[in-house]
């Protein structure tokens, strides 16, 4: 469904564009329809950049992003990108926040209402329609951001460290919700996280990225995921260990390279 082909992204680091910094360095990856993939990697390795590319919000310096066989040149309404800061409007009610995407897409009022209420119900926020974001806990705010995406009935859900502001218990609850939603709605999804456990709980494959400039260091297949009880499964622990060793190897390799570079 989604194909990243040899993506390179160079950011300008001065206004004249004289100096650049490479964020992604030839990253290739494919996502099948309905697949759930987790992406993990050190801070600054280009994970958010990759999601912005997948959302059509920016173009690579070289390489291509294709969706359903066509090169992606601009954002599309079938994709939602959920960020850590939720993107909620504090002066609008829960209902108004949840229906925002549909309103922007000019969906007519009766349908908008039905789809918004349905989405709020799916994330466990039925009955909170008239509240305001500030009256909700962090977990509920994140549920609301999720409801907005679900109301749009997207087929590609991109999430950038969506749960990292939550405490551990709230986090597991939301992970369960994300798992249930993915299983019932069959959308494709990419979850960026820096939690190894979260990556393994929610990804059929876990993509481990190298320190900047980001490349794919390795991919851990994780076909056993899909049950809430997976967290206490021996396979789960094995997969976490595997992801951790790939991450550690990547960091060690980058440190070696840096040493080499300074000695030259
Ligand atoms: P991650 O999400 O993995 O932490 P990012 O994709 O946000 O990484 O950033 C990758 C690298 O690119 C970082 O070193 C970051 O500082 C840099 N970067 C990100 N956005 C910009 C930008 N708009 N301009 C310049 N540098 C940027
Ligand atoms: Mg990021």
Short mmCIF file of C-alpha atoms and ligand atoms in Angstrom, two decimals:
data_model
loop_
_atom_site.label_atom_id
_atom_site.label_comp_id
_atom_site.label_asym_id
_atom_site.label_seq_id
_atom_site.Cartn_x
_atom_site.Cartn_y
_atom_site.Cartn_z
CA UNK A 1 0.00 0.00 0.00
CA UNK A 2 2.65 2.47 1.13
CA UNK A 3 6.16 2.33 -0.29
CA UNK A 4 9.12 4.39 0.88
CA UNK A 5 11.85 4.06 -1.74
CA UNK A 6 15.42 5.18 -0.95
CA UNK A 7 14.31 8.27 0.92
CA UNK A 8 16.86 10.96 1.59
CA UNK A 9 15.95 14.11 3.49
CA UNK A 10 18.38 16.99 3.90
CA UNK A 11 17.23 19.85 6.10
CA UNK A 12 18.65 23.30 5.59
CA UNK A 13 20.37 24.45 8.72
CA UNK A 14 20.76 28.11 7.71
CA UNK A 15 18.41 30.51 5.95
CA UNK A 16 20.58 30.72 2.84
CA UNK A 17 20.43 26.94 2.37
CA UNK A 18 24.23 26.69 2.28
CA UNK A 19 24.56 24.08 4.97
CA UNK A 20 22.34 21.04 5.29
CA UNK A 21 21.85 18.25 7.75
CA UNK A 22 20.91 14.76 6.60
CA UNK A 23 17.93 13.42 8.55
CA UNK A 24 17.16 10.31 6.47
CA UNK A 25 19.77 8.46 4.45
CA UNK A 26 18.30 6.09 1.87
CA UNK A 27 15.46 4.64 3.86
CA UNK A 28 13.31 2.01 2.14
CA UNK A 29 10.27 0.32 3.65
CA UNK A 30 6.94 -1.12 2.53
CA UNK A 31 3.65 -1.26 4.39
CA UNK A 32 0.97 -3.73 3.25
CA UNK A 33 -2.74 -2.90 3.31
CA UNK A 34 -4.14 -3.42 6.78
CA UNK A 35 -0.71 -3.87 8.33
CA UNK A 36 0.35 -2.42 11.69
CA UNK A 37 4.00 -1.46 11.87
CA UNK A 38 5.90 0.05 14.79
CA UNK A 39 8.92 2.25 14.27
CA UNK A 40 11.49 2.73 16.99
CA UNK A 41 14.83 4.51 17.00
CA UNK A 42 16.95 7.00 18.93
CA UNK A 43 15.76 10.56 19.32
CA UNK A 44 16.55 12.67 16.25
CA UNK A 45 16.89 9.70 13.86
CA UNK A 46 14.17 10.97 11.54
CA UNK A 47 11.01 9.20 12.74
CA UNK A 48 8.82 12.31 12.69
CA UNK A 49 10.30 13.26 9.34
CA UNK A 50 9.28 9.86 7.97
CA UNK A 51 5.69 10.31 9.19
CA UNK A 52 5.49 13.79 7.66
CA UNK A 53 6.61 12.25 4.36
CA UNK A 54 3.99 9.48 4.68
CA UNK A 55 1.32 12.12 5.35
CA UNK A 56 2.35 14.06 2.23
CA UNK A 57 3.20 17.11 4.34
CA UNK A 58 6.71 17.35 2.91
CA UNK A 59 8.69 15.98 -0.02
CA UNK A 60 11.97 14.02 0.22
CA UNK A 61 15.21 15.50 -1.13
CA UNK A 62 15.46 12.32 -3.20
CA UNK A 63 13.63 9.00 -3.34
CA UNK A 64 9.86 8.55 -3.50
CA UNK A 65 6.83 7.87 -1.34
CA UNK A 66 4.07 5.96 -3.16
CA UNK A 67 0.59 5.17 -1.97
CA UNK A 68 -1.46 2.57 -3.84
CA UNK A 69 0.95 2.78 -6.76
CA UNK A 70 0.93 6.55 -7.22
CA UNK A 71 3.61 8.94 -6.04
CA UNK A 72 2.41 10.96 -3.06
CA UNK A 73 2.70 14.68 -3.72
CA UNK A 74 0.32 16.25 -1.21
CA UNK A 75 -1.77 15.36 1.85
CA UNK A 76 -4.86 13.17 1.30
CA UNK A 77 -8.09 12.91 3.28
CA UNK A 78 -7.75 9.14 3.80
CA UNK A 79 -4.68 9.60 6.01
CA UNK A 80 -4.61 10.87 9.58
CA UNK A 81 -1.52 11.94 11.50
CA UNK A 82 -1.82 12.00 15.28
CA UNK A 83 0.81 13.87 17.26
CA UNK A 84 1.87 13.78 20.86
CA UNK A 85 0.35 17.18 21.64
CA UNK A 86 -3.09 15.93 20.47
CA UNK A 87 -3.83 18.98 18.28
CA UNK A 88 -7.03 19.82 20.18
CA UNK A 89 -8.68 23.23 20.15
CA UNK A 90 -9.18 24.25 23.80
CA UNK A 91 -12.09 26.61 23.08
CA UNK A 92 -14.12 23.93 21.32
CA UNK A 93 -16.16 21.19 22.99
CA UNK A 94 -15.23 17.52 22.84
CA UNK A 95 -17.88 17.00 20.15
CA UNK A 96 -16.67 19.97 18.08
CA UNK A 97 -13.08 18.79 18.35
CA UNK A 98 -14.02 15.28 17.27
CA UNK A 99 -16.03 16.46 14.26
CA UNK A 100 -13.40 18.94 13.07
CA UNK A 101 -11.91 16.75 10.34
CA UNK A 102 -15.35 15.95 8.91
CA UNK A 103 -16.25 19.62 8.91
CA UNK A 104 -13.09 20.52 7.02
CA UNK A 105 -13.95 17.74 4.56
CA UNK A 106 -17.44 19.30 4.10
CA UNK A 107 -19.32 16.22 5.24
CA UNK A 108 -23.00 17.19 5.71
CA UNK A 109 -24.28 17.84 9.23
CA UNK A 110 -26.47 14.77 9.91
CA UNK A 111 -23.79 12.36 8.70
CA UNK A 112 -21.13 14.33 10.55
CA UNK A 113 -23.04 14.03 13.78
CA UNK A 114 -23.64 10.30 13.41
CA UNK A 115 -20.00 9.54 12.55
CA UNK A 116 -18.66 11.76 15.33
CA UNK A 117 -20.87 10.17 17.98
CA UNK A 118 -19.90 6.71 16.75
CA UNK A 119 -16.19 7.56 16.91
CA UNK A 120 -16.50 9.03 20.42
CA UNK A 121 -18.24 5.84 21.50
CA UNK A 122 -15.45 3.69 20.04
CA UNK A 123 -12.80 5.46 22.11
CA UNK A 124 -14.90 5.43 25.28
CA UNK A 125 -15.86 9.11 25.32
CA UNK A 126 -19.64 8.76 24.89
CA UNK A 127 -21.32 11.15 27.32
CA UNK A 128 -18.42 13.64 27.30
CA UNK A 129 -19.55 15.50 24.15
CA UNK A 130 -20.24 18.81 25.90
CA UNK A 131 -17.05 18.90 27.95
CA UNK A 132 -13.94 20.86 27.02
CA UNK A 133 -10.42 19.45 26.49
CA UNK A 134 -9.10 21.07 29.68
CA UNK A 135 -11.67 19.07 31.68
CA UNK A 136 -10.25 15.78 30.37
CA UNK A 137 -7.29 13.75 31.60
CA UNK A 138 -4.29 13.34 29.28
CA UNK A 139 -5.49 9.88 28.31
CA UNK A 140 -8.95 11.15 27.45
CA UNK A 141 -7.46 13.99 25.40
CA UNK A 142 -5.51 11.44 23.41
CA UNK A 143 -8.70 9.38 22.97
CA UNK A 144 -10.35 12.50 21.61
CA UNK A 145 -7.57 13.05 19.09
CA UNK A 146 -8.03 9.42 18.07
CA UNK A 147 -11.82 9.88 17.74
CA UNK A 148 -11.23 12.74 15.31
CA UNK A 149 -9.17 10.43 13.09
CA UNK A 150 -11.64 7.54 13.41
CA UNK A 151 -14.60 9.74 12.44
CA UNK A 152 -12.76 10.41 9.18
CA UNK A 153 -12.71 6.67 8.53
CA UNK A 154 -9.12 6.88 7.31
CA UNK A 155 -7.34 3.89 5.80
CA UNK A 156 -3.90 5.01 6.93
CA UNK A 157 -3.32 6.03 10.52
CA UNK A 158 0.05 7.56 11.39
CA UNK A 159 0.90 8.15 15.04
CA UNK A 160 3.92 10.03 16.35
CA UNK A 161 4.66 9.00 19.93
CA UNK A 162 0.98 9.41 20.76
CA UNK A 163 1.14 7.96 24.26
CA UNK A 164 4.46 9.26 25.53
CA UNK A 165 2.91 11.97 27.72
CA UNK A 166 0.78 9.46 29.64
CA UNK A 167 1.54 7.59 32.85
CA UNK A 168 2.21 3.85 32.61
CA UNK A 169 -1.27 2.54 33.45
CA UNK A 170 -3.07 5.02 31.23
CA UNK A 171 -0.62 4.10 28.53
CA UNK A 172 -1.48 0.41 28.67
CA UNK A 173 -5.18 1.22 28.59
CA UNK A 174 -4.72 3.32 25.47
CA UNK A 175 -2.51 0.63 23.91
CA UNK A 176 -5.39 -1.82 24.42
CA UNK A 177 -7.76 0.65 22.77
CA UNK A 178 -5.38 1.15 19.84
CA UNK A 179 -5.11 -2.62 19.42
CA UNK A 180 -8.91 -3.09 19.46
CA UNK A 181 -9.45 -0.24 17.01
CA UNK A 182 -6.87 -1.55 14.59
CA UNK A 183 -8.34 -5.07 14.75
CA UNK A 184 -11.89 -3.86 14.14
CA UNK A 185 -11.31 -1.14 11.55
CA UNK A 186 -8.62 -2.84 9.46
CA UNK A 187 -6.77 0.35 8.59
CA UNK A 188 -3.02 0.34 7.94
CA UNK A 189 -1.01 2.00 10.63
CA UNK A 190 2.44 3.23 11.53
CA UNK A 191 3.15 3.84 15.18
CA UNK A 192 6.30 5.72 16.14
CA UNK A 193 7.25 5.11 19.73
CA UNK A 194 10.33 5.05 21.92
CA UNK A 195 8.90 2.33 24.12
CA UNK A 196 10.14 -1.13 23.16
CA UNK A 197 7.16 -2.80 24.86
CA UNK A 198 4.69 -0.57 23.05
CA UNK A 199 6.36 -1.27 19.71
CA UNK A 200 6.14 -5.02 20.29
CA UNK A 201 2.58 -4.93 21.65
CA UNK A 202 1.22 -2.99 18.68
CA UNK A 203 3.39 -3.94 15.69
CA UNK A 204 3.14 -6.96 13.38
CA UNK A 205 6.62 -5.84 12.40
CA UNK A 206 8.96 -3.61 14.38
CA UNK A 207 11.24 -1.43 12.30
CA UNK A 208 14.40 -0.41 14.14
CA UNK A 209 16.09 2.74 12.86
CA UNK A 210 19.73 3.74 13.16
CA UNK A 211 20.84 6.92 14.88
CA UNK A 212 20.76 9.96 12.56
CA UNK A 213 20.95 9.93 9.60
CA UNK A 214 18.09 7.45 9.77
CA UNK A 215 18.20 4.14 7.95
CA UNK A 216 16.47 0.83 8.63
CA UNK A 217 18.79 -1.16 10.91
CA UNK A 218 16.59 -4.20 11.05
CA UNK A 219 13.01 -5.43 11.04
CA UNK A 220 11.68 -7.77 13.72
CA UNK A 221 8.74 -9.93 12.60
CA UNK A 222 6.13 -10.23 15.31
CA UNK A 223 3.19 -12.21 13.88
CA UNK A 224 2.05 -13.40 17.32
CA UNK A 225 0.87 -9.93 18.37
CA UNK A 226 -2.84 -9.15 18.51
CA UNK A 227 -4.09 -10.25 21.94
CA UNK A 228 -4.29 -8.10 25.06
CA UNK A 229 -2.61 -10.96 26.94
CA UNK A 230 0.44 -10.81 24.66
CA UNK A 231 2.32 -8.66 27.22
CA UNK A 232 2.76 -11.67 29.51
CA UNK A 233 3.69 -14.11 26.74
CA UNK A 234 7.25 -15.51 26.56
CA UNK A 235 7.37 -14.64 22.86
CA UNK A 236 6.65 -11.01 23.78
CA UNK A 237 9.75 -10.86 26.01
CA UNK A 238 11.86 -12.51 23.33
CA UNK A 239 10.79 -9.92 20.78
CA UNK A 240 11.51 -7.06 23.19
CA UNK A 241 15.00 -8.44 23.73
CA UNK A 242 15.58 -8.69 20.00
CA UNK A 243 14.47 -5.09 19.41
CA UNK A 244 16.64 -3.90 22.29
CA UNK A 245 19.76 -5.65 20.97
CA UNK A 246 19.23 -4.14 17.50
CA UNK A 247 18.87 -0.68 19.04
CA UNK A 248 21.98 -1.15 21.17
CA UNK A 249 24.00 -2.42 18.21
CA UNK A 250 22.96 0.63 16.19
CA UNK A 251 24.05 3.05 18.86
CA UNK A 252 27.36 1.22 19.40
CA UNK A 253 28.04 1.26 15.66
CA UNK A 254 27.30 4.99 15.43
CA UNK A 255 29.64 5.69 18.35
CA UNK A 256 32.40 3.69 16.66
CA UNK A 257 31.91 5.64 13.43
CA UNK A 258 32.12 8.94 15.30
CA UNK A 259 35.34 7.85 16.98
CA UNK A 260 36.73 6.83 13.59
CA UNK A 261 35.74 10.18 12.10
CA UNK A 262 37.47 12.20 14.81
CA UNK A 263 40.67 10.13 14.54
CA UNK A 264 41.03 10.68 10.80
P1 LIG B 1 12.81 12.03 15.53
O1 LIG B 1 11.34 12.20 15.34
O2 LIG B 1 13.29 10.64 15.25
O3 LIG B 1 13.28 12.49 16.87
P2 LIG B 1 13.00 14.14 13.50
O4 LIG B 1 12.44 13.56 12.25
O5 LIG B 1 12.13 15.05 14.27
O6 LIG B 1 13.56 12.95 14.43
O7 LIG B 1 14.34 14.92 13.15
C1 LIG B 1 15.44 14.30 12.54
C2 LIG B 1 16.58 15.30 12.51
O8 LIG B 1 16.25 16.39 11.66
C3 LIG B 1 16.89 15.92 13.88
O9 LIG B 1 18.27 16.06 14.00
C4 LIG B 1 16.18 17.26 13.84
O10 LIG B 1 16.84 18.20 14.64
C5 LIG B 1 16.27 17.61 12.37
N1 LIG B 1 15.10 18.40 11.91
C6 LIG B 1 13.81 18.03 12.00
N2 LIG B 1 13.00 18.96 11.46
C7 LIG B 1 13.81 19.93 10.99
C8 LIG B 1 13.59 21.18 10.30
N3 LIG B 1 12.37 21.57 9.97
N4 LIG B 1 14.68 21.93 10.01
C9 LIG B 1 15.93 21.53 10.33
N5 LIG B 1 16.20 20.37 10.96
C10 LIG B 1 15.16 19.58 11.30
MG1 LIG B 2 9.89 12.84 16.63
#
